[in-house]
PDB file of C-alpha atoms in Angstrom:
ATOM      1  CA  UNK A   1      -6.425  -2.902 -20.796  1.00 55.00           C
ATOM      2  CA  UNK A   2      -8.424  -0.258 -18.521  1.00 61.00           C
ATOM      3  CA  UNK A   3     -11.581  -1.746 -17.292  1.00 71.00           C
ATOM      4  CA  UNK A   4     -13.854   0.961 -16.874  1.00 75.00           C
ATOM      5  CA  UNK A   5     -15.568  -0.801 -13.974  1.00 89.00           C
ATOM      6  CA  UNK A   6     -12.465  -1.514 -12.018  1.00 90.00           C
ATOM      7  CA  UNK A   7     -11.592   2.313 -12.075  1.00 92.00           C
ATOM      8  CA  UNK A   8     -14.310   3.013 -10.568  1.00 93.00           C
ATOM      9  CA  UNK A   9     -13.709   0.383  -7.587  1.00 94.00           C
ATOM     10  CA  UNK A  10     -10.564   1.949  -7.282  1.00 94.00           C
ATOM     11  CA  UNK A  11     -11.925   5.395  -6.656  1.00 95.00           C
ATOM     12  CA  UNK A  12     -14.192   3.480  -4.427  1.00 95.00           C
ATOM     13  CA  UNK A  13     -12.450   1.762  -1.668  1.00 96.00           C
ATOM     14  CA  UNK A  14      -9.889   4.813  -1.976  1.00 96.00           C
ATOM     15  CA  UNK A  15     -13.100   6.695  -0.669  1.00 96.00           C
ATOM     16  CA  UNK A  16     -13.992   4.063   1.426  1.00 95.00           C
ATOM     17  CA  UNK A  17     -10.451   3.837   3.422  1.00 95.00           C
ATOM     18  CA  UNK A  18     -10.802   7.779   4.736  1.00 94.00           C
ATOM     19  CA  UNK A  19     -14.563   7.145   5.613  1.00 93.00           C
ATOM     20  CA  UNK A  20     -13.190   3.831   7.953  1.00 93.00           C
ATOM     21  CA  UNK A  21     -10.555   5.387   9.476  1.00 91.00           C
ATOM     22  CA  UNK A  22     -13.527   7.898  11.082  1.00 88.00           C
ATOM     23  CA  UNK A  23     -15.797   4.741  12.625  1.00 87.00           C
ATOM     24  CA  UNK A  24     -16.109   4.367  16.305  1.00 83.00           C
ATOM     25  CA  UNK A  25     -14.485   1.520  17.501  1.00 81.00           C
ATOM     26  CA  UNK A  26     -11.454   1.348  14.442  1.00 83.00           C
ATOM     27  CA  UNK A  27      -9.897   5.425  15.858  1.00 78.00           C
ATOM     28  CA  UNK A  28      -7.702   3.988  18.839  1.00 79.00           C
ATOM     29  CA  UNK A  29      -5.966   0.824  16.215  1.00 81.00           C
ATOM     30  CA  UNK A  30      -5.383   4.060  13.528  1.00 83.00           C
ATOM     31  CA  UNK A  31      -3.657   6.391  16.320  1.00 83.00           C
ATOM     32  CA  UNK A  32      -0.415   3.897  16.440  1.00 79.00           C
ATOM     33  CA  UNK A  33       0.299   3.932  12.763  1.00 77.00           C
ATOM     34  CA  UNK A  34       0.160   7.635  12.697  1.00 81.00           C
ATOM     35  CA  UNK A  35       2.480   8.438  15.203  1.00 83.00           C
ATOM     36  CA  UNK A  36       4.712   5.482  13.752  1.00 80.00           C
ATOM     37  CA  UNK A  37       4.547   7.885  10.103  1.00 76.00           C
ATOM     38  CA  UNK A  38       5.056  11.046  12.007  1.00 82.00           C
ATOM     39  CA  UNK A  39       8.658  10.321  14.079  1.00 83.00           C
ATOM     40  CA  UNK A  40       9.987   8.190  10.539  1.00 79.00           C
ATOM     41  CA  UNK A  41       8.777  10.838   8.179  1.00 76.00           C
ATOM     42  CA  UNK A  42      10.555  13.790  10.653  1.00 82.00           C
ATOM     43  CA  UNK A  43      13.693  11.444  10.527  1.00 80.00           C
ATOM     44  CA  UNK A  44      13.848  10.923   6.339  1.00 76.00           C
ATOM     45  CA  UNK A  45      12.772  14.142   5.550  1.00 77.00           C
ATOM     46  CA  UNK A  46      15.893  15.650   7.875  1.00 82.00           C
ATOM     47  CA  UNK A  47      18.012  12.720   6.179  1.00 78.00           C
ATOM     48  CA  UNK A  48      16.488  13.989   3.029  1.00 77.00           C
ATOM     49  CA  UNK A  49      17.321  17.775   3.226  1.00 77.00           C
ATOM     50  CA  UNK A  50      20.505  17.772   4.889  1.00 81.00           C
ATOM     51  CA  UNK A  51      21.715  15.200   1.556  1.00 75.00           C
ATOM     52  CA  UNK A  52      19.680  15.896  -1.299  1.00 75.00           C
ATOM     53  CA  UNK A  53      22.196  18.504  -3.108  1.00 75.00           C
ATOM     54  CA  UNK A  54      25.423  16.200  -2.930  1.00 78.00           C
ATOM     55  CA  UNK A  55      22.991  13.010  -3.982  1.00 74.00           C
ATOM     56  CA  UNK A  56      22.133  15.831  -7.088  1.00 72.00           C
ATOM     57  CA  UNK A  57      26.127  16.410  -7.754  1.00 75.00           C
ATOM     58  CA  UNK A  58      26.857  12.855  -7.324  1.00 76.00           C
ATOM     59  CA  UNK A  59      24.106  11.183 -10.323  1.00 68.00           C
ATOM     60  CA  UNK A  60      25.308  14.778 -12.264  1.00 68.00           C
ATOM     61  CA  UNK A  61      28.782  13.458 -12.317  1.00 73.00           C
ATOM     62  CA  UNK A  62      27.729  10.611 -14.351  1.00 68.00           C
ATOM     63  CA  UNK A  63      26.587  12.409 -17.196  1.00 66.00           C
ATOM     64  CA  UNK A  64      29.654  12.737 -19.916  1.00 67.00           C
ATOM     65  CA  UNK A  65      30.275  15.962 -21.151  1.00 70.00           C
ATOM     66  CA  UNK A  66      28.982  15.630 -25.011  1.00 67.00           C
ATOM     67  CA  UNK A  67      25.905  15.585 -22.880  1.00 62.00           C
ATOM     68  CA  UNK A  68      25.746  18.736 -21.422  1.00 65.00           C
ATOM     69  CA  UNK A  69      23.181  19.652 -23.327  1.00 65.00           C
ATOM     70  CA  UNK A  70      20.553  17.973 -20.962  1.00 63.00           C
ATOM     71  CA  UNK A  71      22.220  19.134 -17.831  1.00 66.00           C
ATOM     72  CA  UNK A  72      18.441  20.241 -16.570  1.00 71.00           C
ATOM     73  CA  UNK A  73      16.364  17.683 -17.877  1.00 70.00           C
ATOM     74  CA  UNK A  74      19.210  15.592 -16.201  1.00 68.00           C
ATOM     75  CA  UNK A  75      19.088  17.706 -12.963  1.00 72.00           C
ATOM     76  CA  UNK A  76      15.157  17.319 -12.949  1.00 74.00           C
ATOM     77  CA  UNK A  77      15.287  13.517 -13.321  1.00 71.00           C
ATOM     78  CA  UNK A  78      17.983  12.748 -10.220  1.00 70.00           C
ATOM     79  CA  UNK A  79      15.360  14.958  -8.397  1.00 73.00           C
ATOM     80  CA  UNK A  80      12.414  12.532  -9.170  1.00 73.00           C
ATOM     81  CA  UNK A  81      14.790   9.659  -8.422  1.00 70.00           C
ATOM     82  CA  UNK A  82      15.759  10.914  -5.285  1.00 72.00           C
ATOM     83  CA  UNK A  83      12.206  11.194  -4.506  1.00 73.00           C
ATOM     84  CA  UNK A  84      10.940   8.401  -5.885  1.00 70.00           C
ATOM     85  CA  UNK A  85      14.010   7.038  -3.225  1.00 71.00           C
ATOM     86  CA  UNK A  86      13.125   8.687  -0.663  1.00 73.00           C
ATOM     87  CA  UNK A  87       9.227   7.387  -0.836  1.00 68.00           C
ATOM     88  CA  UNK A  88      10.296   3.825  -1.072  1.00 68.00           C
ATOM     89  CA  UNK A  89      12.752   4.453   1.717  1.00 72.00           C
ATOM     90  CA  UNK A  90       9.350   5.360   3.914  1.00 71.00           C
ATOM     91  CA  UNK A  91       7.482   2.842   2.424  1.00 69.00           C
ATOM     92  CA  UNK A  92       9.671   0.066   3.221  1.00 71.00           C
ATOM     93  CA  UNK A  93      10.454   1.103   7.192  1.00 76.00           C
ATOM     94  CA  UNK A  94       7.367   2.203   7.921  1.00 73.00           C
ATOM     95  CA  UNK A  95       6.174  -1.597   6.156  1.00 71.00           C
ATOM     96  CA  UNK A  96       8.553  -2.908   8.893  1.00 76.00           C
ATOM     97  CA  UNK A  97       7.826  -1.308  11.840  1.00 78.00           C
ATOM     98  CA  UNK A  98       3.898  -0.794  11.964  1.00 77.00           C
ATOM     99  CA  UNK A  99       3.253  -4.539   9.791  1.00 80.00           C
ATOM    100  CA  UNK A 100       1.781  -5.804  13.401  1.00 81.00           C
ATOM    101  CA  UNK A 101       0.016  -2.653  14.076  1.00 85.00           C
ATOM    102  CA  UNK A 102      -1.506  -2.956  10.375  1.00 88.00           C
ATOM    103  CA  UNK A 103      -1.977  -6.610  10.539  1.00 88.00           C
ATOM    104  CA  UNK A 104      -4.554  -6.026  13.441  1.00 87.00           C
ATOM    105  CA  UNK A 105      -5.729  -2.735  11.626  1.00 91.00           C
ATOM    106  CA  UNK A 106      -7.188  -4.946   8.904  1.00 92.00           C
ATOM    107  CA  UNK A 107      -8.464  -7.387  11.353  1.00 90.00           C
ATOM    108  CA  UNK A 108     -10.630  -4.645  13.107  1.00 90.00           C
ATOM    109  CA  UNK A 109     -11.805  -3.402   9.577  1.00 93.00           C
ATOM    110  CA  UNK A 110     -12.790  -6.783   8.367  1.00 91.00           C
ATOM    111  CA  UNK A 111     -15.231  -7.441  11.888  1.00 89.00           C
ATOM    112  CA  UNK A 112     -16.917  -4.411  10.962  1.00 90.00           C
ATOM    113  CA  UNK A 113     -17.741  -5.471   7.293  1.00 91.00           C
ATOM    114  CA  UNK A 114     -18.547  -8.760   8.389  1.00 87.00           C
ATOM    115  CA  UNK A 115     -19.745  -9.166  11.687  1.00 82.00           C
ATOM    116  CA  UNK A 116     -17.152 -11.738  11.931  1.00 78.00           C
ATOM    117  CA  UNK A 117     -14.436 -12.195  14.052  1.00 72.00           C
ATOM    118  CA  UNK A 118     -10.835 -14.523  13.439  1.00 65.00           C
ATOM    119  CA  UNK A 119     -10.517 -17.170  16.004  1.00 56.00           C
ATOM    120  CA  UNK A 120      -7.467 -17.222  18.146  1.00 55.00           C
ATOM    121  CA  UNK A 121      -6.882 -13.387  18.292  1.00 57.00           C
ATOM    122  CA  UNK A 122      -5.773 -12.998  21.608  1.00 58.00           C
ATOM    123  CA  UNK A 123      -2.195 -10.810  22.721  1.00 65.00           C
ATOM    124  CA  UNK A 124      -0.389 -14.241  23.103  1.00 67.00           C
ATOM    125  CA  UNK A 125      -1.507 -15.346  19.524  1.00 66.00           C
ATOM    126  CA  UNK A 126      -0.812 -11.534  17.840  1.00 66.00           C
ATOM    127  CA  UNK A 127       2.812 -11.671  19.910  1.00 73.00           C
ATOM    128  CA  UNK A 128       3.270 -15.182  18.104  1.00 74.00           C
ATOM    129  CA  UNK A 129       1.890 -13.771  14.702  1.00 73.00           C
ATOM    130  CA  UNK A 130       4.837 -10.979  14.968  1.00 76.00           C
ATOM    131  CA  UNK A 131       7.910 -12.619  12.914  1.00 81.00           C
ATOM    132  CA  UNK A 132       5.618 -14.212  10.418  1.00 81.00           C
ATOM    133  CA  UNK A 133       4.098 -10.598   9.619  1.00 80.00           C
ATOM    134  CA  UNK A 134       7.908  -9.551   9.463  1.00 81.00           C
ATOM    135  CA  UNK A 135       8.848 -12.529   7.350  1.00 85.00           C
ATOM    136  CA  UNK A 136       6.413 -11.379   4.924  1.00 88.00           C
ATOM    137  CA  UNK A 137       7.346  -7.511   4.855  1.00 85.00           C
ATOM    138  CA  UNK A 138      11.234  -9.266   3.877  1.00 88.00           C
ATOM    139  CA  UNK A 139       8.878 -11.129   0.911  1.00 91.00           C
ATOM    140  CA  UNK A 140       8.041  -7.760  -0.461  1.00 90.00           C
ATOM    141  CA  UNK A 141      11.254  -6.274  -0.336  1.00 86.00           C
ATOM    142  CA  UNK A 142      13.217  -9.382  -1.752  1.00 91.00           C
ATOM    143  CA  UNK A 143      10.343  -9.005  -4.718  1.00 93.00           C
ATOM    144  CA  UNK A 144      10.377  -5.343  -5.258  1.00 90.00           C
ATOM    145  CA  UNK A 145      14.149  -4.291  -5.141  1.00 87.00           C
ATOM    146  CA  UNK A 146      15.571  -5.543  -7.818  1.00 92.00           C
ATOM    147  CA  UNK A 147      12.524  -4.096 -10.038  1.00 92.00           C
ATOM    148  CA  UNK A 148      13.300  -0.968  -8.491  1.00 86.00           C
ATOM    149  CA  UNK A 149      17.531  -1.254  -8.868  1.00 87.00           C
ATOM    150  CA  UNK A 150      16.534  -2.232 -12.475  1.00 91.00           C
ATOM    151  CA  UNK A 151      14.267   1.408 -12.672  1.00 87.00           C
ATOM    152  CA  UNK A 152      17.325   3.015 -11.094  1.00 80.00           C
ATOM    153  CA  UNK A 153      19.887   1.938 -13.491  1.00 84.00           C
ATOM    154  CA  UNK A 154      17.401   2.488 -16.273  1.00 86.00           C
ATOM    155  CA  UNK A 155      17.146   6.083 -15.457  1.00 80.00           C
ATOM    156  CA  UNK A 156      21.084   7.118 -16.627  1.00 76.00           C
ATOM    157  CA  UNK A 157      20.175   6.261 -19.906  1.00 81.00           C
ATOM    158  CA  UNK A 158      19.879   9.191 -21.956  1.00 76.00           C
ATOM    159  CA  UNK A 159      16.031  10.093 -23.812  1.00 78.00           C
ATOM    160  CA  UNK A 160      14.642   6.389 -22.160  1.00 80.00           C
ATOM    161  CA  UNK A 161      15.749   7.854 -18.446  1.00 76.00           C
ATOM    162  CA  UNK A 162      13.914  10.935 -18.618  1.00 74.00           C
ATOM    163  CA  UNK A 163      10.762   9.382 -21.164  1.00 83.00           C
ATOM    164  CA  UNK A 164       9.575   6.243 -20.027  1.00 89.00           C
ATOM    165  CA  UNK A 165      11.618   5.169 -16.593  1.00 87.00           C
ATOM    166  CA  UNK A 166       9.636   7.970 -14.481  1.00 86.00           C
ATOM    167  CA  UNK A 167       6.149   6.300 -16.196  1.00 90.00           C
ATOM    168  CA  UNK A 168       7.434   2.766 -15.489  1.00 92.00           C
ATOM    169  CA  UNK A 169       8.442   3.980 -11.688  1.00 89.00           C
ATOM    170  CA  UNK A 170       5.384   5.346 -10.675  1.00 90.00           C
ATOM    171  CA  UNK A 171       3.275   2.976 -12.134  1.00 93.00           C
ATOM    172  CA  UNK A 172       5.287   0.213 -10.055  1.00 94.00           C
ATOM    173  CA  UNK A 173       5.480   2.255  -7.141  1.00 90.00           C
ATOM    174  CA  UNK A 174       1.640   2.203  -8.045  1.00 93.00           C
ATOM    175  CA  UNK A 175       1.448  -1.767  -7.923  1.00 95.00           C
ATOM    176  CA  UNK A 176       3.312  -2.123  -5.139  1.00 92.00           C
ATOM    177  CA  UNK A 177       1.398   0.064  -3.099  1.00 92.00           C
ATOM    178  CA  UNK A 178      -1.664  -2.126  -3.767  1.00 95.00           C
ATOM    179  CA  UNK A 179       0.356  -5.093  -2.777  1.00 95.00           C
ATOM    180  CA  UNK A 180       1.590  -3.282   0.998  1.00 91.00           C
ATOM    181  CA  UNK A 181      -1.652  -2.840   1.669  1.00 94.00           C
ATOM    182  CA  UNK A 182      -3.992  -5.667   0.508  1.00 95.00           C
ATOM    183  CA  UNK A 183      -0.836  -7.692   1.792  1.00 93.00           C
ATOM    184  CA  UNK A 184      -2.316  -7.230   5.636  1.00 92.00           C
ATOM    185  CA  UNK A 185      -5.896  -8.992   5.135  1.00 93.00           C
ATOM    186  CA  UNK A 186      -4.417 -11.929   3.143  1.00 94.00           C
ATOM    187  CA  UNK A 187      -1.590 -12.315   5.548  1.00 90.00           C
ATOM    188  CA  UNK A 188      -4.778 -12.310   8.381  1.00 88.00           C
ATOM    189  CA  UNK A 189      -5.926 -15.507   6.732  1.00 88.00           C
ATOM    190  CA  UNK A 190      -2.278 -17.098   5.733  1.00 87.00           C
ATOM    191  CA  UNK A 191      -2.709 -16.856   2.192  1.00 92.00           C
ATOM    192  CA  UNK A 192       0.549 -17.113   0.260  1.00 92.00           C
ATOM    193  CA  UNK A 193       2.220 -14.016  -1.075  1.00 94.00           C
ATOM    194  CA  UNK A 194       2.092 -15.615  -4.753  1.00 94.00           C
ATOM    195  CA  UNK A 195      -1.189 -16.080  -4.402  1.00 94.00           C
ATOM    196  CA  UNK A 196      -2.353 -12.953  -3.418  1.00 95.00           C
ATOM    197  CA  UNK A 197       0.068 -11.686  -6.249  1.00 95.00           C
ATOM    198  CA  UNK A 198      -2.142 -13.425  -8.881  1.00 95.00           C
ATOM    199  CA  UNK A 199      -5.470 -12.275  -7.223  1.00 95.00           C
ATOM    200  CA  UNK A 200      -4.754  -8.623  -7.835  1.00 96.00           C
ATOM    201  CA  UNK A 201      -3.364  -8.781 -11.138  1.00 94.00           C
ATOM    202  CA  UNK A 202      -6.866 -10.184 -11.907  1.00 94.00           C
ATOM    203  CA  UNK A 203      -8.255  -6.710 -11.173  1.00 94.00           C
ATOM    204  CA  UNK A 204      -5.001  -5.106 -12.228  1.00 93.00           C
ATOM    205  CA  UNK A 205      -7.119  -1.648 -13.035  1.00 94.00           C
ATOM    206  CA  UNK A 206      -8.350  -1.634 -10.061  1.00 96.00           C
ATOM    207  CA  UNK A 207      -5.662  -2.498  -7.845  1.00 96.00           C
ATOM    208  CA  UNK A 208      -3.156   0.103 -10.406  1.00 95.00           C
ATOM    209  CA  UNK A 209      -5.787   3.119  -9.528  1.00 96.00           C
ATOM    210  CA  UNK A 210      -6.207   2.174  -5.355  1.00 97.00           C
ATOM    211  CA  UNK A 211      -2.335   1.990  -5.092  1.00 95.00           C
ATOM    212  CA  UNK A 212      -1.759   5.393  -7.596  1.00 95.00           C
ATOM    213  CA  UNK A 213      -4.303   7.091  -5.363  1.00 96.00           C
ATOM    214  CA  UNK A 214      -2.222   6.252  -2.306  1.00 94.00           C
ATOM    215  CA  UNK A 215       1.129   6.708  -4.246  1.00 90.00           C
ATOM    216  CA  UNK A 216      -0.030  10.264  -4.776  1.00 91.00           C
ATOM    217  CA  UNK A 217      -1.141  10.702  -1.277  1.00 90.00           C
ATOM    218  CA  UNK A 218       2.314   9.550  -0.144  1.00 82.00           C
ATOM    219  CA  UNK A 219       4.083  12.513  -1.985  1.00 80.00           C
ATOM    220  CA  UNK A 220       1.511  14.922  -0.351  1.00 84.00           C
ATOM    221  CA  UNK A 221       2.848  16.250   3.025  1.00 78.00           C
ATOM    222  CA  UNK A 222       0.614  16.135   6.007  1.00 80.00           C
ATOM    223  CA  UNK A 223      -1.529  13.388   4.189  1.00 87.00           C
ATOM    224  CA  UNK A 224       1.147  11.265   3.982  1.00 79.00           C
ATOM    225  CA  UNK A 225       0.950  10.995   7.674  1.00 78.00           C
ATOM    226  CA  UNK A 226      -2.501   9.395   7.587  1.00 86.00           C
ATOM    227  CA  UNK A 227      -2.161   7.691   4.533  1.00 88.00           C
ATOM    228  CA  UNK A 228      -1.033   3.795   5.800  1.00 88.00           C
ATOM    229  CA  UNK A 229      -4.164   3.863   8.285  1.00 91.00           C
ATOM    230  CA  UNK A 230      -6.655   4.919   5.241  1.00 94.00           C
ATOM    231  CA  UNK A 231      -4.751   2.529   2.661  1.00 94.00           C
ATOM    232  CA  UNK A 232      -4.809  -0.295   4.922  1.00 94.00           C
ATOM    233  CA  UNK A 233      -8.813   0.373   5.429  1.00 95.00           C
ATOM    234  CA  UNK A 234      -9.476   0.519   1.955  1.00 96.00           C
ATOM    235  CA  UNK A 235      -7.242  -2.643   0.914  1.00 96.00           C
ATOM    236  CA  UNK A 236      -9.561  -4.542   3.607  1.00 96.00           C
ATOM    237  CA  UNK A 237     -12.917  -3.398   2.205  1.00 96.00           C
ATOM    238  CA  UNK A 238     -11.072  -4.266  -1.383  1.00 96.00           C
ATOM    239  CA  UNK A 239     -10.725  -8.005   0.150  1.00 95.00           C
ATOM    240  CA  UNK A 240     -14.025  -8.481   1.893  1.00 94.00           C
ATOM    241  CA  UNK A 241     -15.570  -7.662  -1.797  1.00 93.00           C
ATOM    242  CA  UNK A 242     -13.634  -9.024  -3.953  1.00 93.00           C
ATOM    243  CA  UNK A 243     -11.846 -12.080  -3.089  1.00 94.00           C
ATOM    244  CA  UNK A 244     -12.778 -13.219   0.767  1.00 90.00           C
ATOM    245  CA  UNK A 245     -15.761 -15.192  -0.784  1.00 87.00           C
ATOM    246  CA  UNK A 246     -13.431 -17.392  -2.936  1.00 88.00           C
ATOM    247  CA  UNK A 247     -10.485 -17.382  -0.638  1.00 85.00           C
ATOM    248  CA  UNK A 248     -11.376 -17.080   2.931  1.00 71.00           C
ATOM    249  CA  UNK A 249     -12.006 -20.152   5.035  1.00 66.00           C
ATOM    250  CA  UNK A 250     -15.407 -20.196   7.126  1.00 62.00           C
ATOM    251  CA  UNK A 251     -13.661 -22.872  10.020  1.00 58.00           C
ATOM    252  CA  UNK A 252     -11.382 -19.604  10.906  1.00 59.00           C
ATOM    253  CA  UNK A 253     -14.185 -17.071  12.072  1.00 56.00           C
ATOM    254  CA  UNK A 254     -17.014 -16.872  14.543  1.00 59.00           C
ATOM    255  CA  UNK A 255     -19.927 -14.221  14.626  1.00 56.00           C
ATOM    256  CA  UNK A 256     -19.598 -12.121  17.496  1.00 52.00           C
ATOM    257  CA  UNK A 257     -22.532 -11.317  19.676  1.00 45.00           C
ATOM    258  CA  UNK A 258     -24.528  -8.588  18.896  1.00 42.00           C
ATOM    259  CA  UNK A 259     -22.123  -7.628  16.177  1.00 46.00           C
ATOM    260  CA  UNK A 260     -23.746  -6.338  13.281  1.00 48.00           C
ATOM    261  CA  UNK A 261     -21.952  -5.595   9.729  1.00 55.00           C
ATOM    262  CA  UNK A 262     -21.006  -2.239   8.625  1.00 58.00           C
ATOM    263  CA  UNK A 263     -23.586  -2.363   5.538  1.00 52.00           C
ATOM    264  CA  UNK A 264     -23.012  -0.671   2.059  1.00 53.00           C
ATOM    265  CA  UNK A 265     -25.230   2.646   2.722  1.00 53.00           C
ATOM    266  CA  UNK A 266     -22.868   3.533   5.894  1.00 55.00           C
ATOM    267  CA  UNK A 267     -19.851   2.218   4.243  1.00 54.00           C
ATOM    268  CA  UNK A 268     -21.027   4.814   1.687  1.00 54.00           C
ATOM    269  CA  UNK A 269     -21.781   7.548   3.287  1.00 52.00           C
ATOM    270  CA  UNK A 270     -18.689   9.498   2.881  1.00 43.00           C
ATOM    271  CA  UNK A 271     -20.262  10.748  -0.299  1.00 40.00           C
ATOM    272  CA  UNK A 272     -19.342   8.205  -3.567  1.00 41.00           C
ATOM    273  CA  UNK A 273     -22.300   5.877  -4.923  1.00 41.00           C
ATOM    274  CA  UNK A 274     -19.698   4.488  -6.535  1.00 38.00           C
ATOM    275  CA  UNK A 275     -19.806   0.596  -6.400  1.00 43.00           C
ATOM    276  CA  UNK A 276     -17.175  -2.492  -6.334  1.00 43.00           C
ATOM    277  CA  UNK A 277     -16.775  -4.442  -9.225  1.00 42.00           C
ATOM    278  CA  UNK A 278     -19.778  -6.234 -10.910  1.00 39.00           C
ATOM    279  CA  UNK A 279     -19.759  -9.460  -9.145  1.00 39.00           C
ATOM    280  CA  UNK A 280     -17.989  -8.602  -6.111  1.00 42.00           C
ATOM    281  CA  UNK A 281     -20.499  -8.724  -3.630  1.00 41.00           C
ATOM    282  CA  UNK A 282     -20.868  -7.584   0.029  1.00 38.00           C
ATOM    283  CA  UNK A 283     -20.482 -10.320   2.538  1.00 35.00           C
ATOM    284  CA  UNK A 284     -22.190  -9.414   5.592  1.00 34.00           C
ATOM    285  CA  UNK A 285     -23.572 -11.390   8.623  1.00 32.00           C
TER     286      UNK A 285
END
């Protein structure tokens, strides 16, 4: 069911990742995971190139010759899987290799929405914080590969394959892109993986139109190079609104001096009066 409400939110903290990524003080913790994209996109998309026709002959070869008949609705589906291959290929390294880089992303983001601060988030404890942020990137993979195997296999099958199996694969892709990227402020606080599972399926509109956004922007070149910077700002304003107050514990944090909260007019001001979902407050200090 589409909650009218929660598509909006989406939009919203879509909006609201771009605007972040701009604010003094957040620019030198974005620069990292850009230059992370840029060297693993240049490496897939030469990967990608140089292999793309003999992946094409190879899934043609499967189709039996009373089939020939949808030879280029064929050819155009083992396209979209490759692609839909090669964007969870990206997705999943660049996961890997900037997780600690996003993990203290999110961390920045959430100080300037709150005015609050995690305790124990020096070098020593962020060092020490590495394999658990790794352990948790494995977590995703173990839970989305086997959906994705399952899409795969699904997509040889004649009429279903090229029907309902691209529809079903983008909307998971959708899902899981919520998941990367919300994944970084729950991890912050050491909240389960199953739990934050169940927290965004109960805005599963809004969380379905945040990661589609970003799915989108993933396929777009150029933009795909900023995108994990601007996703993982917009998850973190999605968790400061809608589920820190239930789920975040006050004994972690202290107010930093002279810190004052990002409030709602400047997070804002890129344009949208769009607002969260009706009960998802601000917190602020």
């Amino acid at each position: 069911m589409i909650v009218e409400n929660e598509v909006k939110s989406g939009f919203h903290y879509f909006v609201t990742g771009w605007h972040l990524i701009t604010q003094p003080g957040l620019r030198r913790f974005v620069v990292m995971p850009i230059l992370l994209n840029i060297v693993l996109m240049i490496g897939l998309l030469w990967i990608f190139v140089t292999q793309i026709r003999g992946m094409i002959d190879w899934i043609m070869s499967f189709l039996p010759n009373w089939l020939d008949w949808l030879s280029s609705v064929m050819f155009v589906t083992s396209l979209a899987m490759i692609l839909i291959l090669f964007y969870f290929s990206f997705a999943m390294l660049s996961g890997f290799i900037a997780a600690p880089f996003n993990g203290l992303l999110a961390e920045k983001v959430e100080k300037m929405l709150t005015g609050e601060v995690l305790l124990d988030t020096n070098i020593a404890d962020f060092i020490k914080d590495i394999p658990r942020m790794l352990a948790r990137e494995w977590q995703k993979l173990v839970y989305s590969v086997p959906i994705y195997i399952a899409l795969f296999l699904l997509g040889f099958m004649p009429i279903l394959g090229q029907t309902a199996v691209p529809i079903a694969a983008f909307l998971f892709g959708a899902w899981m892109m919520a998941i990367q990227y919300c994944d970084y402020p729950f991890d912050n606080h050491k909240i389960s993986f199953r739990t934050m599972r169940v927290k965004l399926k109960e805005n599963r509109t809004q969380s379905l139109i945040f990661g589609s956004l970003i799915t989108l922007c993933t396929f777009t070149p150029v933009i795909n190079l900023v995108v994990i910077p601007v996703a993982v700002c917009g998850a973190t304003a999605m968790w400061v609104d809608t589920y820190r107050r239930e789920l975040y514990n006050p004994k972690q944090y202290k107010t930093t001096q002279n810190s004052t909260a990002l409030s709602p007019e400047q997070r804002n001001a890129a344009g949208t009066d769009i607002k969260p979902s009706a009960g998802n407050d601000v917190i602020s200090k």
